[in-house]
Coordinates of C-alpha atoms in Angstrom, one line a residue:
X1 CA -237.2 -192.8 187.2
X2 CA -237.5 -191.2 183.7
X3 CA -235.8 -188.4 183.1
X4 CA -237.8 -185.8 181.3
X5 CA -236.9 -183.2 179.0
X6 CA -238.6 -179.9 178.3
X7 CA -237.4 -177.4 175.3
X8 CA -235.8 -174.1 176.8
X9 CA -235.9 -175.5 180.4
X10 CA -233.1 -177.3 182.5
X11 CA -233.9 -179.9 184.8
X12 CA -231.3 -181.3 187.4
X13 CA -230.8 -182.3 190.8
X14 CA -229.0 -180.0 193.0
X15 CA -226.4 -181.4 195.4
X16 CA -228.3 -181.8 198.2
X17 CA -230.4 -184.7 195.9
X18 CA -233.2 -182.5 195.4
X19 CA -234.6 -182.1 191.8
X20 CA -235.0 -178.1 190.2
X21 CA -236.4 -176.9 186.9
X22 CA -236.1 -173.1 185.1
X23 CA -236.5 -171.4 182.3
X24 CA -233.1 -170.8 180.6
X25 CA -233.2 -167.5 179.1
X26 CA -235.5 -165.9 181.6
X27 CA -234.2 -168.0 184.9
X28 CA -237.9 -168.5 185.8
X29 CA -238.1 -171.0 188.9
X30 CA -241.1 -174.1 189.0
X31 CA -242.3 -174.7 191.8
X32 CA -241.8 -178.7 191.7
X33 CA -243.7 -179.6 195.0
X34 CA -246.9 -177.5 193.4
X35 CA -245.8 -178.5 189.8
X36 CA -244.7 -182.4 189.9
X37 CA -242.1 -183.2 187.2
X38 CA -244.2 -185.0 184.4
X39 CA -247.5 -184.1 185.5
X40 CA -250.3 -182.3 183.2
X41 CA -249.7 -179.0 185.5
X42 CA -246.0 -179.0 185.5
X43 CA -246.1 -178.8 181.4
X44 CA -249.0 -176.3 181.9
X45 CA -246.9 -174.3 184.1
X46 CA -243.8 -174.8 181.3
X47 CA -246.4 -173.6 178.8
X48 CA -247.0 -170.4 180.7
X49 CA -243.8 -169.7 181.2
X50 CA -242.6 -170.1 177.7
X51 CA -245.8 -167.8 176.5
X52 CA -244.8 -164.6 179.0
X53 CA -241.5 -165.1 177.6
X54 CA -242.0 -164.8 174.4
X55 CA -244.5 -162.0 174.6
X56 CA -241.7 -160.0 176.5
X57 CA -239.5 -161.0 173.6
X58 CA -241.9 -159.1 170.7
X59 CA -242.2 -156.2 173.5
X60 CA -238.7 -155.4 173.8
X61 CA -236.7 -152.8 171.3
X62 CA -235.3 -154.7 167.8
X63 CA -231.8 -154.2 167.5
X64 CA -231.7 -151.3 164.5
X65 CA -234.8 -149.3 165.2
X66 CA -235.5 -146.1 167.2
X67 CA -236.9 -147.9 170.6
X68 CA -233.7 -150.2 170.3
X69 CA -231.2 -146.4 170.0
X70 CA -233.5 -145.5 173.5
X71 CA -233.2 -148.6 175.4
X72 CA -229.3 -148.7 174.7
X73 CA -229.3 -144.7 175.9
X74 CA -231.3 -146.2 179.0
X75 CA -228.5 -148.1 179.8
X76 CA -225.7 -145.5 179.8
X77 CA -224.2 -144.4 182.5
X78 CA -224.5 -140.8 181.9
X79 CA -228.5 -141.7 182.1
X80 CA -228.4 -143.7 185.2
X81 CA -226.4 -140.6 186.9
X82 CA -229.5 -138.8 186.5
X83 CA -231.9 -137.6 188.6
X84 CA -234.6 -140.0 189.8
X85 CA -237.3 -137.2 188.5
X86 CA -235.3 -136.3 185.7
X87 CA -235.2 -140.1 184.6
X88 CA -238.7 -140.4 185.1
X89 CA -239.3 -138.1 182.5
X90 CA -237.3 -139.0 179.9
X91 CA -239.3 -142.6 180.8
X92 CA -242.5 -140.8 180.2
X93 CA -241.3 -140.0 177.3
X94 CA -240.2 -143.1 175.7
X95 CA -243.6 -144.1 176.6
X96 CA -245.0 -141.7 174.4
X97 CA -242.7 -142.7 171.8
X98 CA -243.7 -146.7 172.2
X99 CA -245.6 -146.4 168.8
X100 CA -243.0 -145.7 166.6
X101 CA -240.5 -147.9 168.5
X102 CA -240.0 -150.0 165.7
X103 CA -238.8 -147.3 163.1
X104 CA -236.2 -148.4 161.3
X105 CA -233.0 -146.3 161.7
X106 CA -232.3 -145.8 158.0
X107 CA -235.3 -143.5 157.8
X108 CA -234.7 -141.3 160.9
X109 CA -234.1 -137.7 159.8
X110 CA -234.6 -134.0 160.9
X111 CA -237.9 -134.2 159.0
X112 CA -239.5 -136.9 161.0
X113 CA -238.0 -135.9 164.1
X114 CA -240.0 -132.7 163.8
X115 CA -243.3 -134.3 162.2
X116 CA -242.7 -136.3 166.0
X117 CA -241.9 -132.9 168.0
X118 CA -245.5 -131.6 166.5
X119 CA -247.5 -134.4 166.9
X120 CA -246.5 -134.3 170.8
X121 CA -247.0 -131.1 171.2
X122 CA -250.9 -131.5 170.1
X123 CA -251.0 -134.1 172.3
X124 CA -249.2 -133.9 175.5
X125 CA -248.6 -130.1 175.1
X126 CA -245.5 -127.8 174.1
X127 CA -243.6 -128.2 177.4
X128 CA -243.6 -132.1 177.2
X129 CA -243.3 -132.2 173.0
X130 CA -239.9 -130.3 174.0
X131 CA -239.0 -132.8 176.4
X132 CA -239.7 -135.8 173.8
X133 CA -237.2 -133.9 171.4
X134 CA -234.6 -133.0 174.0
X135 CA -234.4 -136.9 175.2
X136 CA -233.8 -137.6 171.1
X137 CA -231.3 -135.1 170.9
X138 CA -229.7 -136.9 174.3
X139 CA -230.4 -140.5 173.1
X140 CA -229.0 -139.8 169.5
X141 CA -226.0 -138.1 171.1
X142 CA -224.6 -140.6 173.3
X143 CA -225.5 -143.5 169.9
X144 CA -223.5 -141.7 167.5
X145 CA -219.9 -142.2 168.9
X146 CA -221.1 -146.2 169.3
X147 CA -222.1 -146.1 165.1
X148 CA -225.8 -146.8 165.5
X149 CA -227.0 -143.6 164.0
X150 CA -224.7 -141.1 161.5
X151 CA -226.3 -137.7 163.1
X152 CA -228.2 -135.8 165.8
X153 CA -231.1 -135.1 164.1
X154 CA -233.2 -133.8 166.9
X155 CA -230.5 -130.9 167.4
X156 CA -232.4 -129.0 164.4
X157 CA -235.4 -128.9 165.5
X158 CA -236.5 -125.7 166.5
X159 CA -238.2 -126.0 170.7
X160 CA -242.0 -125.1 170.9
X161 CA -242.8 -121.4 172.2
X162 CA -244.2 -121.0 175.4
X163 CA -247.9 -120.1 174.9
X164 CA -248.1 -116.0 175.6
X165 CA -251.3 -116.3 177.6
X166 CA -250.2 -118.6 179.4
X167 CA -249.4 -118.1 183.3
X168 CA -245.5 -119.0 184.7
X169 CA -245.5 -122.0 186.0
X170 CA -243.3 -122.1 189.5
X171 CA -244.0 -118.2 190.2
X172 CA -242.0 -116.6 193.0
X173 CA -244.1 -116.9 196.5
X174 CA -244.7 -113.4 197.9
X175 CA -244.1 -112.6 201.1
X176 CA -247.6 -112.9 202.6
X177 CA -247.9 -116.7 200.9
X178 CA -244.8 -117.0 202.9
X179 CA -246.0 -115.5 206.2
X180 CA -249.3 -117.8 205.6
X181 CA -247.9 -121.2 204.6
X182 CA -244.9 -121.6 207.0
X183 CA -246.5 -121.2 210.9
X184 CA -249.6 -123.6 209.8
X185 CA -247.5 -126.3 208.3
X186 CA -246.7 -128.9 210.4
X187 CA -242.7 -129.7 211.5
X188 CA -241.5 -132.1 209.2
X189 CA -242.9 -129.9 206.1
X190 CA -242.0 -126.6 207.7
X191 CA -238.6 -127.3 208.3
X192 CA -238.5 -128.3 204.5
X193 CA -240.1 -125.8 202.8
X194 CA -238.1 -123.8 205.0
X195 CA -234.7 -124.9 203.7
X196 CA -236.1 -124.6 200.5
X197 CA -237.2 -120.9 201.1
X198 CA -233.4 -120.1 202.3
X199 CA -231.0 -122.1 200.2
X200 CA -232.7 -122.1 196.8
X201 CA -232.2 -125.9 196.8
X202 CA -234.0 -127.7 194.3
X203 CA -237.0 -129.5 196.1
X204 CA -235.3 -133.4 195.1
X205 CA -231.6 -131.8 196.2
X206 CA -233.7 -130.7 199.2
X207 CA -235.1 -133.8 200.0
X208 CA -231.7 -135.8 200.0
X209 CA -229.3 -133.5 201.5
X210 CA -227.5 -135.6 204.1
X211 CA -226.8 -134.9 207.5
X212 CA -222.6 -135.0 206.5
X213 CA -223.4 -132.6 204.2
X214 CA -223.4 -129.7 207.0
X215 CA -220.3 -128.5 208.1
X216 CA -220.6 -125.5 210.7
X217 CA -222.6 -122.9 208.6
X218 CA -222.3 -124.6 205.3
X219 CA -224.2 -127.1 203.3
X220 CA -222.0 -128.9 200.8
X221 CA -223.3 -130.5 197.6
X222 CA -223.7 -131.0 194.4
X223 CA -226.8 -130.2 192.0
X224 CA -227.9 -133.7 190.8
X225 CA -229.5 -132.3 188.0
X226 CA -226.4 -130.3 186.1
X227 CA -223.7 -132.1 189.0
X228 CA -222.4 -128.3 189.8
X229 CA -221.1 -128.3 193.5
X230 CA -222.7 -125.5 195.6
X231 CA -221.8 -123.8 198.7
X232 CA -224.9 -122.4 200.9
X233 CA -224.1 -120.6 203.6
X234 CA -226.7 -121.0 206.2
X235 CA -228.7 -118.7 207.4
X236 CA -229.7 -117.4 211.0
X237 CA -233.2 -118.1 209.8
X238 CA -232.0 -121.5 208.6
X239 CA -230.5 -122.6 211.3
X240 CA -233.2 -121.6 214.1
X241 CA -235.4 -123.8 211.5
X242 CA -233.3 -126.6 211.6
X243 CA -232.8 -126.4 215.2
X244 CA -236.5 -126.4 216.6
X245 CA -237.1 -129.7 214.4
X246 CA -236.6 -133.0 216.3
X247 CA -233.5 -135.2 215.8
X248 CA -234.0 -138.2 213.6
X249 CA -232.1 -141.7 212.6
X250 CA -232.3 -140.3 208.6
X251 CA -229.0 -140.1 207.1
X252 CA -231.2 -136.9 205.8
X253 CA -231.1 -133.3 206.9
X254 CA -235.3 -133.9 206.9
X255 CA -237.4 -136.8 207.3
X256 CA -241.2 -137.5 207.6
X257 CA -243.0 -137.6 210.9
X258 CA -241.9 -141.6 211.4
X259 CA -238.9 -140.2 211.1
X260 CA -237.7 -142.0 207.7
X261 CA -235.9 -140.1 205.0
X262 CA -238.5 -138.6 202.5
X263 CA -239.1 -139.7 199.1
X264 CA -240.0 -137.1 196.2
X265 CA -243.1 -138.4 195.6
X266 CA -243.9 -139.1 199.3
X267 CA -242.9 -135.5 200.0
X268 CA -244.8 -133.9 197.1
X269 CA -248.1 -135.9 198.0
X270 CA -248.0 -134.6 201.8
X271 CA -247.4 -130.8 199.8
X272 CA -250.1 -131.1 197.7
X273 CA -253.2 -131.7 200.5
X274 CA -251.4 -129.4 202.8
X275 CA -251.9 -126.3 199.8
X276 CA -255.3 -127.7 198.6
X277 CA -256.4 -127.2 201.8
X278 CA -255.0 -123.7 202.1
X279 CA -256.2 -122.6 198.8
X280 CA -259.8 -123.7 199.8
X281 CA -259.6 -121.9 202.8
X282 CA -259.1 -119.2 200.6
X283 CA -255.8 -118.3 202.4
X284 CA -253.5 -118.7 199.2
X285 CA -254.0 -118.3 195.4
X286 CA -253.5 -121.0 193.5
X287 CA -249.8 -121.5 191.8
X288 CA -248.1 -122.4 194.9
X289 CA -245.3 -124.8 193.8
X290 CA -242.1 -126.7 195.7
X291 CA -239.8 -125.5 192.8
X292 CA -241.4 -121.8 193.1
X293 CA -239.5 -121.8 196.0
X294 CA -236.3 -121.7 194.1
X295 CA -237.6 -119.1 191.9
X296 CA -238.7 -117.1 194.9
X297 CA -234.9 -116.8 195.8
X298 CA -233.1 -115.8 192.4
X299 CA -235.9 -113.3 192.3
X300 CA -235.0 -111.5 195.2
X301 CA -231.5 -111.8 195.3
X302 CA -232.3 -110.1 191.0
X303 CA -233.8 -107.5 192.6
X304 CA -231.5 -107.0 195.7
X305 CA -228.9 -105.9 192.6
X306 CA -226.8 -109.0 192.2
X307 CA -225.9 -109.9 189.1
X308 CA -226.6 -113.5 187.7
X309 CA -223.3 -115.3 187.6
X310 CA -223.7 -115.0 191.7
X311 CA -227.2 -116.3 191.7
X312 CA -225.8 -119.4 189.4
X313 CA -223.7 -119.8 191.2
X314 CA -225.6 -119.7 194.9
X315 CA -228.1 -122.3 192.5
X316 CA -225.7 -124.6 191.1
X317 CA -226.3 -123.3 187.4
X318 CA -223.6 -123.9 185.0
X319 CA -224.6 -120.9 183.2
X320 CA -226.0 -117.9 183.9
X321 CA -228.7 -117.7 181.4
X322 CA -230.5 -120.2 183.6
X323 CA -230.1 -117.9 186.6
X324 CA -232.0 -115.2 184.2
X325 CA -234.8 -117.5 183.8
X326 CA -235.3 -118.3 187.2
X327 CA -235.4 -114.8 188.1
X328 CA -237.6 -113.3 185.6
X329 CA -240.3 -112.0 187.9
X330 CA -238.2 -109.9 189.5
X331 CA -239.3 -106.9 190.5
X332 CA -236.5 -104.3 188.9
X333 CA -239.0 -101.1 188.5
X334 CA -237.3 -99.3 191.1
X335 CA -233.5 -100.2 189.9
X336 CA -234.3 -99.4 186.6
X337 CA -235.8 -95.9 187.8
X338 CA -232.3 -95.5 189.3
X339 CA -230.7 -96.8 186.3
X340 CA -232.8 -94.4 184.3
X341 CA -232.0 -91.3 186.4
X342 CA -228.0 -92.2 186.2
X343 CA -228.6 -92.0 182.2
X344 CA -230.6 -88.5 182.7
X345 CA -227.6 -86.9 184.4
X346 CA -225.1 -88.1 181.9
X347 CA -227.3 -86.9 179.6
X348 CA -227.5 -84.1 181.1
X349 CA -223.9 -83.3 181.0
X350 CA -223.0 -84.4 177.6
X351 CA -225.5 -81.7 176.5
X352 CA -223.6 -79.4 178.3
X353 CA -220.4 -80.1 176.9
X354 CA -221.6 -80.1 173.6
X355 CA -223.8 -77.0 173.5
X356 CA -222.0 -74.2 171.6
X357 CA -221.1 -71.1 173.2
X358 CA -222.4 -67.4 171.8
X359 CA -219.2 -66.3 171.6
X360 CA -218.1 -69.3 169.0
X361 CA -220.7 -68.1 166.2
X362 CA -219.9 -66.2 163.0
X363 CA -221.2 -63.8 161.5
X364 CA -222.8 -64.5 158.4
X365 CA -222.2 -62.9 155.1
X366 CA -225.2 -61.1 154.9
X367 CA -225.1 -59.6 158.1
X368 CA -221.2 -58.6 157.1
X369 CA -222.7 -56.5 154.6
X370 CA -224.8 -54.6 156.3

């Protein structure tokens, strides 16, 4: 038999006496009973295989160039730690940035990094421009100790403003919304949105919280986003929730209605028809969101009086400036009105003290005369 030979492919016979072929930087298989060594299709099929290689070649980031400095940040670990939505994201945004993947490094600077952060914010919008910049800032960040770039030049760059007119996105759900989504939604959503409504768990936190993760009237984890460990005490509320659903073989606290662990997406996509539904029913208004959930809590715990190192703390913030923004709808009219009334009577009483007696004043000269 004559051996044949093809350029970037090994051919051999395995020890069993049976003859293989791949592709040796890609480790693409042939199929040798469909492709016969030495016929017209097997070097078709080498052909083929050679061609998708070498197109995935020119596709992938050059060593030296921007899309090379976010493929090696994609490979970090500190990136895969992540969140799976959070990761997503930042994916998203590399997307957006596959244009200019081949900029050379040498010419990266504030300047262009902003000329970037503008151009994205006519096109995908302010809130995902600021995204584009904040995964250069991350993927500059972690290439700097490893030499490949001299500076974070993304750090300069000043965010995008959120548009004045424009409504808050994840608004707190008022108590009616709450009264009208949670008796028609069926179990497996209820009891979700449910320990969303009374733990101020991030929906994806939510959504993977294991079973071990309960111990006796406490939920144990750790916020995969900022990977702050919270304690959630839970609730009577909670509890009779969690209670009425039906055991499942999930390593997850919830599951879907087969019973299987819920993904985000999966979860999200069951949300979403649910509160269509309901909006054109006209029972809600529109603005419903999983994460408003979150929001609803810091807002009422803002206006129950506590201050915001406790709600950070309750929401697995690292600081409490996030807290602040998660609870800016609260309702602190009546607070304030006590606030204000507290600085009336002080007030009040510093006038008092410094109010000058009759007795105190002098005569003046004129008066002395006469």
């Amino acid at each position: 038999m004559t051996m044949v030979r093809v350029k970037g492919f090994k051919i051999f016979r395995d020890r069993h006496g049976k003859m293989r072929c791949y592709h040796r930087e890609t480790g693409h298989k042939i199929d040798l009973e469909k492709f016969p060594i030495g016929s017209a299709e097997f070097f078709a099929e080498c052909e083929t295989i050679r061609a998708i290689a070498e197109a995935q070649k020119a596709r992938a980031p050059k060593v030296g160039t921007l899309g090379g400095l976010v493929q090696n940040y994609f490979e970090t670990e500190h990136f895969q730690s992540l969140a799976e939505i959070t990761r997503g994201n930042y994916q998203d945004c590399a997307d957006f940035l596959k244009t200019i993947k081949d900029t050379p490094i040498h010419v990266i600077d504030t300047p262009l990094v902003s000329g970037i952060h503008d151009k994205a914010a006519k096109k995908i919008g302010w809130r995902r421009a600021n995204m584009v910049r904040t995964l250069l800032s991350e993927v500059f960040k972690y290439n700097i100790p490893k030499g490949l770039i001299a500076a974070n030049y993304a750090k300069d760059v000043i965010p995008k403003r959120r548009p004045r007119d424009l409504a808050y996105a994840n608004r707190p759900w008022s108590i009616e919304e709450r009264d009208i989504v949670l008796p028609r939604a069926k179990p497996h959503v209820r009891v979700a949105l449910a320990l969303m409504m009374n733990t101020g768990l991030d929906p994806s936190d939510a959504l993977n919280l294991r079973k071990d993760q309960l111990d006796g009237d406490t939920i144990w984890g750790v916020r995969s986003k900022t990977g702050e460990e919270v304690a959630i005490p839970i609730s009577p509320t909670l509890q009779a929730a969690l209670d009425l659903f039906p055991e499942h073989a999930a390593e997850t606290v919830l599951a879907s209605s087969r019973g299987k662990a819920w993904t985000y997406n999966g979860f999200s996509t069951v949300w979403h028809r649910f509160k269509i539904k309901l909006e054109e029913e006209g029972l809600i208004a529109p603005g419903l969101t999983l994460k408003g959930l979150r929001h609803t809590v810091a807002t009422t715990l803002r206006e129950a009086g506590l201050d915001e190192r406790r709600i950070a703390d309750l929401l697995g913030q690292k600081t409490p400036s996030m807290a602040r923004h998660y609870s800016r709808s609260a309702n602190l009219a009546e607070k304030n009105r006590q606030t204000m009334e507290m600085l009336e009577k002080k007030n009040e009483r510093r006038a008092k003290i410094v109010k000058p007696s009759p007795k105190s004043v002098k005569p003046n000269q004129s008066e002395d005369r006469t």
